Coordinates of C-alpha atoms and ligand atoms in Angstrom, one line a residue:
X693 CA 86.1 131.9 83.9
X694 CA 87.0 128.3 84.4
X695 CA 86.9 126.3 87.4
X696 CA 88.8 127.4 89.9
X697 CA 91.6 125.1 91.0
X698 CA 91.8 124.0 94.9
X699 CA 93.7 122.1 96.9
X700 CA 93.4 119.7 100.1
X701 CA 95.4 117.7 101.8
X702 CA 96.6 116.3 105.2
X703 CA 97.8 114.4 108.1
X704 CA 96.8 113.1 111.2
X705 CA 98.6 114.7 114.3
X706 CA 99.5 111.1 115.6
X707 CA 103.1 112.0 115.1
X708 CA 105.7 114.4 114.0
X709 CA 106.1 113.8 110.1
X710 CA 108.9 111.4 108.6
X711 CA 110.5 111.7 105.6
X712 CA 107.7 109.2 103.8
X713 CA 105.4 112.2 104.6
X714 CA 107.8 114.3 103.0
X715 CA 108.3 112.6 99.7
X716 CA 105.1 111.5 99.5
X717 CA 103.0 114.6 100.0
X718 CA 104.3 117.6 101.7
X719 CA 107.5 118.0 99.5
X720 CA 104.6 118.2 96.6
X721 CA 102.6 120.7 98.3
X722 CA 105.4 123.0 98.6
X723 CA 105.9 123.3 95.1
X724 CA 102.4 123.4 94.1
X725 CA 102.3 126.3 96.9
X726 CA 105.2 127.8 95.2
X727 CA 103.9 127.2 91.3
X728 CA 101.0 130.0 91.9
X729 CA 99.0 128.0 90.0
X730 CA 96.1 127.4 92.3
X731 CA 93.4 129.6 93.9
X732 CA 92.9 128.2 97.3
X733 CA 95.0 125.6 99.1
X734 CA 93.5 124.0 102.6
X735 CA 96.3 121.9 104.6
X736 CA 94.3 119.9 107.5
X737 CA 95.3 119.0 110.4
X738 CA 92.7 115.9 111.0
X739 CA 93.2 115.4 114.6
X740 CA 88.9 113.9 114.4
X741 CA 90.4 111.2 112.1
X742 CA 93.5 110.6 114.1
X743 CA 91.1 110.3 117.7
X744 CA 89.3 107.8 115.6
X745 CA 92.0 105.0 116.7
X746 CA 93.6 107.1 119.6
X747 CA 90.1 108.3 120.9
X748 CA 91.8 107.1 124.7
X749 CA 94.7 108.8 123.8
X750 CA 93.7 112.3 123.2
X751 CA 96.8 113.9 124.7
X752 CA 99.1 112.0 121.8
X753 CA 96.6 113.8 119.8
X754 CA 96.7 117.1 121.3
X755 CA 100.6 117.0 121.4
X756 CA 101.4 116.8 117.9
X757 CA 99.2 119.1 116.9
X758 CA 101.8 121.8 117.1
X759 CA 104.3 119.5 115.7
X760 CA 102.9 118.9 112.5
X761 CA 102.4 121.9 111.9
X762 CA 106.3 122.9 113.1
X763 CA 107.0 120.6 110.1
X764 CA 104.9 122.2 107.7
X765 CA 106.1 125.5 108.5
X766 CA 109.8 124.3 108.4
X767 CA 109.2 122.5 104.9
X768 CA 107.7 125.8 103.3
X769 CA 104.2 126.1 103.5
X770 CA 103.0 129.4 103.6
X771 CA 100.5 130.3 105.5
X772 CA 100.0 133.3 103.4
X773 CA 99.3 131.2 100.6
X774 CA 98.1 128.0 102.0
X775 CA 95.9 127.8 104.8
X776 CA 96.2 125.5 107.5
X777 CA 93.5 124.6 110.1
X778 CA 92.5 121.9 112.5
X779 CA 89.9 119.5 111.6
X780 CA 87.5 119.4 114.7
X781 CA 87.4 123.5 114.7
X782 CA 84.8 122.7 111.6
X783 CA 81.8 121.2 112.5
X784 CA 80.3 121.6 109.2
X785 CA 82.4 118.5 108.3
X786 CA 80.9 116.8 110.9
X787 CA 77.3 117.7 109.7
X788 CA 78.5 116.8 105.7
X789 CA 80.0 113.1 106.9
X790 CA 76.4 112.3 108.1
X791 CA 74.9 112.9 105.6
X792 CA 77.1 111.1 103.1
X793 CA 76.8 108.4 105.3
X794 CA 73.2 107.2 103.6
X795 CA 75.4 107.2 100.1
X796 CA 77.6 104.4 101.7
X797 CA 76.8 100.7 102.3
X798 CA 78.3 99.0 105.1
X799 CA 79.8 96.4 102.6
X800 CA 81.2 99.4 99.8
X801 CA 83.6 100.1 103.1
X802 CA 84.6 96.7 104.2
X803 CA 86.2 96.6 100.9
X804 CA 88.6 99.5 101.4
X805 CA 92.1 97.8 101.0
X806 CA 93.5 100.6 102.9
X807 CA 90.8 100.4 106.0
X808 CA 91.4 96.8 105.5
X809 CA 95.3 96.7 106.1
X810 CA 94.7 99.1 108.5
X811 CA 92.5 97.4 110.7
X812 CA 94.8 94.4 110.7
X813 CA 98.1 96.5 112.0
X814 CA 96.0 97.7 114.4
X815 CA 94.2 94.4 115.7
X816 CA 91.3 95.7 116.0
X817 CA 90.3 92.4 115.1
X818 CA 86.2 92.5 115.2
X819 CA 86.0 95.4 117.7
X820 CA 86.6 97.9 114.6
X821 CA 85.3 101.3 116.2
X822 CA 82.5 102.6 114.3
X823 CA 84.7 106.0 113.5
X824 CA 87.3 104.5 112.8
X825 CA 85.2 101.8 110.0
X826 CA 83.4 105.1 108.6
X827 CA 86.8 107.1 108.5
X828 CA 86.9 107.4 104.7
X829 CA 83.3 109.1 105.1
X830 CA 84.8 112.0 107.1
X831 CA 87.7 112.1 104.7
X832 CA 85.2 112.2 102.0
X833 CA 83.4 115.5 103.9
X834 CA 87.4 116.8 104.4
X835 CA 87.7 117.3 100.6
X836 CA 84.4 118.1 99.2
X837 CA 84.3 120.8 102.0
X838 CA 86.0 122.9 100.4
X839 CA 85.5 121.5 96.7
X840 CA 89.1 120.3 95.9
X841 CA 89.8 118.9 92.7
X842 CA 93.4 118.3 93.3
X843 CA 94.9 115.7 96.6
X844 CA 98.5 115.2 96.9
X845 CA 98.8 112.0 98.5
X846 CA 101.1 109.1 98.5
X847 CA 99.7 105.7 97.1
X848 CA 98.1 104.6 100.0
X849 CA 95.4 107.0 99.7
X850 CA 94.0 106.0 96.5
X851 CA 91.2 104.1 97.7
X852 CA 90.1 106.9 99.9
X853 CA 90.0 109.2 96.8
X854 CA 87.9 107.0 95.1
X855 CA 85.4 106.5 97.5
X856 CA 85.3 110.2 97.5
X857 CA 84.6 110.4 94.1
X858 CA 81.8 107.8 94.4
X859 CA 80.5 110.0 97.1
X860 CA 80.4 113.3 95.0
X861 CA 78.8 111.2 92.1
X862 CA 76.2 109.9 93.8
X863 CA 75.2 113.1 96.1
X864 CA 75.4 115.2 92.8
X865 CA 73.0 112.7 90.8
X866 CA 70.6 111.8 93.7
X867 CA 70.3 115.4 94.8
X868 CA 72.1 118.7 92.4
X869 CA 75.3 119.4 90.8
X870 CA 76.9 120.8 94.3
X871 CA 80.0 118.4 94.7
X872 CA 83.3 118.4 92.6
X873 CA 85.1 115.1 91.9
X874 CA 88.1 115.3 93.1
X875 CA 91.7 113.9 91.3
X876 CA 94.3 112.2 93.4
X877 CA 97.7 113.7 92.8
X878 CA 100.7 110.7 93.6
X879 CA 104.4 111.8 93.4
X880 CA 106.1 110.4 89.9
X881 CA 108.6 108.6 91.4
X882 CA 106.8 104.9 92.6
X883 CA 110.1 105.0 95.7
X884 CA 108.2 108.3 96.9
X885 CA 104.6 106.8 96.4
X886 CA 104.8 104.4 99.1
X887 CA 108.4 104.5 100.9
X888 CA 109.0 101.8 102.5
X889 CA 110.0 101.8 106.5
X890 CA 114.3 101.6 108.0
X891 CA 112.9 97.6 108.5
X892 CA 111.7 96.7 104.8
X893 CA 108.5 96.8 105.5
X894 CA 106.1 98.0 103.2
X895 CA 105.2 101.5 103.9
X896 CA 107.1 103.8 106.5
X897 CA 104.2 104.8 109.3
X898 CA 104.3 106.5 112.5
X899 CA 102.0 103.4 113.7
X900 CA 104.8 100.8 112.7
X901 CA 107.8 102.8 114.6
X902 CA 109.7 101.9 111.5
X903 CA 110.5 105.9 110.4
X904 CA 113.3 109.1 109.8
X905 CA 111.4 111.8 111.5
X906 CA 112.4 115.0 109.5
X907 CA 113.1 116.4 112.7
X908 CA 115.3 113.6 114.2
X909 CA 118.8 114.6 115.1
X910 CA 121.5 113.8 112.5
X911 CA 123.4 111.1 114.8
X912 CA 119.9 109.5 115.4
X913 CA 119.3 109.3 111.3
X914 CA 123.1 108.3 110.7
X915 CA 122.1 105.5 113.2
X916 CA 119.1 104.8 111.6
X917 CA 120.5 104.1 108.1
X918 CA 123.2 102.5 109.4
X919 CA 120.9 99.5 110.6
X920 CA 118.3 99.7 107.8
X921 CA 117.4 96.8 106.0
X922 CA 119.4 96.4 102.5
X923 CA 120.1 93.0 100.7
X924 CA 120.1 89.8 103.7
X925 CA 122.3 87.9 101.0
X926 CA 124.8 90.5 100.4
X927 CA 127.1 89.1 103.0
X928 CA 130.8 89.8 101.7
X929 CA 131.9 92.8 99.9
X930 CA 132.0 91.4 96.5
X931 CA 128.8 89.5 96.6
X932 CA 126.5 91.0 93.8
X933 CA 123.9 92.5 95.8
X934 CA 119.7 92.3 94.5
X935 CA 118.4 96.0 94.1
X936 CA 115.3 94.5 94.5
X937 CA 113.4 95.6 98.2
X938 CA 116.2 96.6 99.0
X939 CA 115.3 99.8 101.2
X940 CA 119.3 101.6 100.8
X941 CA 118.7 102.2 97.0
X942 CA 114.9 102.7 97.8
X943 CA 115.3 105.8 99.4
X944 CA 118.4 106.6 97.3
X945 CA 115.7 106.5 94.0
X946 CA 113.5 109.4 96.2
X947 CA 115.8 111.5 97.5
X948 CA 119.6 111.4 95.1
X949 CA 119.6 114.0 92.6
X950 CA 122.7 112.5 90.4
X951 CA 124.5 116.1 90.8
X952 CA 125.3 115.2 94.4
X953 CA 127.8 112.5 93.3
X954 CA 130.2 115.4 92.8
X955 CA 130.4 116.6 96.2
X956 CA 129.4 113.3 98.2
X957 CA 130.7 110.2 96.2
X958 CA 132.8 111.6 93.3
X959 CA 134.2 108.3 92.3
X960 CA 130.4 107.3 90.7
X961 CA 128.6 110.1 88.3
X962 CA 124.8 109.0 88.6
X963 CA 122.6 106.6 90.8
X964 CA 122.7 104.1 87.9
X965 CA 126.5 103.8 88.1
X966 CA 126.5 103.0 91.5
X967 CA 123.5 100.3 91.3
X968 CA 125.3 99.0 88.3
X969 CA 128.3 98.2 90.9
X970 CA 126.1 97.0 93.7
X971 CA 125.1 94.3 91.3
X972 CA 127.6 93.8 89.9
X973 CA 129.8 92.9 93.5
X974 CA 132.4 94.8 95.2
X975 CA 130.6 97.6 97.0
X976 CA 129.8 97.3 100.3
X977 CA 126.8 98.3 102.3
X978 CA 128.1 100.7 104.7
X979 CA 129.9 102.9 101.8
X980 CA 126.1 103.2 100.4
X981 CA 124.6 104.2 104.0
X982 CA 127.1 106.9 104.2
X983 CA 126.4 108.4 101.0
X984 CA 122.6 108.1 101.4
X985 CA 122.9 109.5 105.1
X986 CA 124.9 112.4 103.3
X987 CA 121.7 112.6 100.8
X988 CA 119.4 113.0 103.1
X989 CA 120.8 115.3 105.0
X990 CA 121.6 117.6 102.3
X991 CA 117.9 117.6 102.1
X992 CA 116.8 117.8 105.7
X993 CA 119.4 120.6 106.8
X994 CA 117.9 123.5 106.0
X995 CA 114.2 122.2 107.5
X996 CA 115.6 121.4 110.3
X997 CA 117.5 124.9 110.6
X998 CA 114.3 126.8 110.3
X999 CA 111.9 123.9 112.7
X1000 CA 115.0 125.2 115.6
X1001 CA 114.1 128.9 114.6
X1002 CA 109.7 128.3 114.7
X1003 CA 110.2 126.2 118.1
X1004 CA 110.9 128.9 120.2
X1005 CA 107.1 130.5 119.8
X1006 CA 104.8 127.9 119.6
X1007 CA 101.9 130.7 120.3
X1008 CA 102.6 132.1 117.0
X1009 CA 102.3 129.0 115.7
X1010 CA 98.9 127.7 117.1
X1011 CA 97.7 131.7 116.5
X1012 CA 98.7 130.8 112.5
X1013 CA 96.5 127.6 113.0
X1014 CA 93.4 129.6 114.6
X1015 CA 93.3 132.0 112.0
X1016 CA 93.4 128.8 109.2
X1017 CA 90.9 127.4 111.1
X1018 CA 89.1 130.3 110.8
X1019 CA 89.4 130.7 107.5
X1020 CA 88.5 127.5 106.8
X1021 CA 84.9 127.2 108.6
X1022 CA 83.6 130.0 106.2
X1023 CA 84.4 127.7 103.4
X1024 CA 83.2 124.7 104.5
X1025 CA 80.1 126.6 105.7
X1026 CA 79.1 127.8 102.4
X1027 CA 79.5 124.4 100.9
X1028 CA 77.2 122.8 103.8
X1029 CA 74.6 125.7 102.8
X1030 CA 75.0 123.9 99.5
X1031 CA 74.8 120.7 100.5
X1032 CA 71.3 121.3 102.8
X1033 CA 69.4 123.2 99.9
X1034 CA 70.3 120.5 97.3
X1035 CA 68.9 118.2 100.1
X1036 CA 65.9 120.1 101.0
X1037 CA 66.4 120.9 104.7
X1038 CA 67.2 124.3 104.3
X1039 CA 63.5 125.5 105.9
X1040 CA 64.3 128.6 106.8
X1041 CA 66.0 130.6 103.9
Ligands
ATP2176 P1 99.3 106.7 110.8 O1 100.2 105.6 111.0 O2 98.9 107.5 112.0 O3 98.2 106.5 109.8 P2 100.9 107.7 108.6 O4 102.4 107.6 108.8 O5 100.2 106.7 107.7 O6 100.3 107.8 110.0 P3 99.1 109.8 107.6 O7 98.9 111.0 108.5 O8 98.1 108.7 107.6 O9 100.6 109.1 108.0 O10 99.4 110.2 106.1 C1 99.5 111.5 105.7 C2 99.9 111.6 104.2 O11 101.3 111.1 104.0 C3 99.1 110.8 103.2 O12 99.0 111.6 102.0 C4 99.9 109.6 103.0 O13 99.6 109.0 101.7 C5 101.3 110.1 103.0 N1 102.2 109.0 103.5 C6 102.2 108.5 104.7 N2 103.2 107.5 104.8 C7 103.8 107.5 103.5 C8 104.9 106.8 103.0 N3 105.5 105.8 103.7 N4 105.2 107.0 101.7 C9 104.6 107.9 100.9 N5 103.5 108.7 101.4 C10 103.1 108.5 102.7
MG2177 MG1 98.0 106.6 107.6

């Protein structure tokens, strides 16, 4: 038989999801979900790694727990198929993070780029909370938990993934050949890698107030793209505007598909054409936003349709998260059971 395939993935519940979210993993998730083509998928919830810089905010926490998983359910996740759970239900991970711990040196994770940019937006300055500094530890325990070899993730979780790897290579050589090396999975499309925020900035993050929440209401997104940041030196219509950072035709590249010209801007056939004209001079900003809003929601629509449907029992929806979380433990369990022999502290079996 070979190696069964397995996937994990997540978010933290320190917001509802945004459309970077969506492009950058979730959309993926759904169609792996759909493609049949894995064994076991594991969708966390990692409300442990979001208290690790909200740990006096646990009530933001606790909030969007529900949420996020409102927006998985609306995008298509199954829980049939994919099982979703909440991180602190599995202590096991808990237990596996320590003792990965002695396979990390302090300076291996100052190095992080993420953890680095990350500590900076926050200003943690030199008061970096210990949990917070160790994060990619725990994230390291998320995966091999449940011995994933696949991660959808946008760009920004690249260095997690390889310190996971490290992690897995080192346990497996120091102690037995328990741990699979997981592969990150990044969307094809560099827009949806790493989409950048309404301002220009460089990555769209529920920390930076800077997103399109798939559940925002269509007037709030319309307003939204109507003030996002675009070219500053494309001041008259027949300017030639610069394609470059310029966040309109940023999220244009993730989200047109060129058969919605037809219905939504009939006068261009395919992205290119239009860029070609933005360029070129002679089309306007605002013409752009409008299409793009109609883009998006052509997309967000139906997700939004079923979110209105799932709101209205939240119980079933934490119940689906329980019996995930159930689910889950068992896994993780069995690997820990793994983990403790190939370390010798399994005394009593
Ligand atoms: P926070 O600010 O709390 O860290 P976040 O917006 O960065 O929140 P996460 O929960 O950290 O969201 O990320 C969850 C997943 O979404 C990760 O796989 C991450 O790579 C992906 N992701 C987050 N933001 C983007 C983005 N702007 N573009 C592409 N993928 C993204
Ligand atoms: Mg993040």
């Amino acid at each position: 038989m070979s190696n069964p395939k397995i996937i994990l993935t997540g978010d933290r519940p320190t917001g509802r999801l945004h459309v970077g979210h969506y492009v950058g993993s979730l959309k993926r998730r759904v169609e792996l979900q759909n493609s049949g083509e894995y064994d076991e998928i594991h969708i966390m919830i990692a409300d442990a790694q979001a208290l690790t810089d909200n740990f006096d905010n646990p009530e933001k926490v606790r909030s969007n727990i529900s949420e996020v998983a409102l927006d998985y359910l609306s995008c298509g996740l199954d829980p049939e198929i994919s099982n979703i759970l909440i991180q602190s239900y599995i202590p096991e991970l808990t237990e596996l993070t320590f003792y990965y711990s002695n396979l990390v040196t302090v300076s291996r994770l100052q190095r992080n780029p993420t953890v680095k940019s990350e500590i900076k937006m926050r200003g943690f300055n030199t008061s970096i909370p210990v949990g917070f500094f160790t994060y990619p530890i725990s994230q390291a325990a998320d995966i091999t938990a449940f011995k994933a070899t696949t991660v959808p993730v946008g760009e920004d979780q690249l260095p997690m993934l390889e310190q996971a790897r490290e992690i897995v290579r080192s346990f497996n050589s120091t102690y037995e050949e328990v741990l699979v090396e997981p592969d990150a999975l990044l969307p094809e499309n560099q827009a949806c890698s790493r989409l950048p925020g309404t301002d220009g900035k460089a990555k769209m993050s529920k920390s930076l107030g800077n997103c399109i929440y798939l559940s925002d209401e269509p007037e709030d997104i319309r307003k939204k793209i109507m003030s996002m940041f675009t070219d500053p030196n494309h001041i008259r219509i027949e300017d030639p505007g610069s394609l470059e950072g310029n966040t309109v035709f940023i999220y244009l590249d993730a989200f047109c598909k060129d058969d919605m010209f037809a219905e939504h801007l009939p006068e261009y056939s395919c992205l290119q054409e239009l860029k070609d004209h933005y360029q070129r001079g002679g089309l306007g900003d605002v013409k752009v936003k409008k299409f793009l809003y109609q883009v998006l929601m052509e997309e967000l629509s139906p997700i939004q349709a079923r979110r209105k449907e799932l709101e209205k029992d939240i119980p079933a929806v934490m119940e689906i998260l329980r019996q995930g979380s159930i689910a889950a433990r068992e896994v993780a369990a069995s690997t820990l059971d793994d983990v403790k022999r190939a370390m010798k502290i399994n005394y009593f079996d």
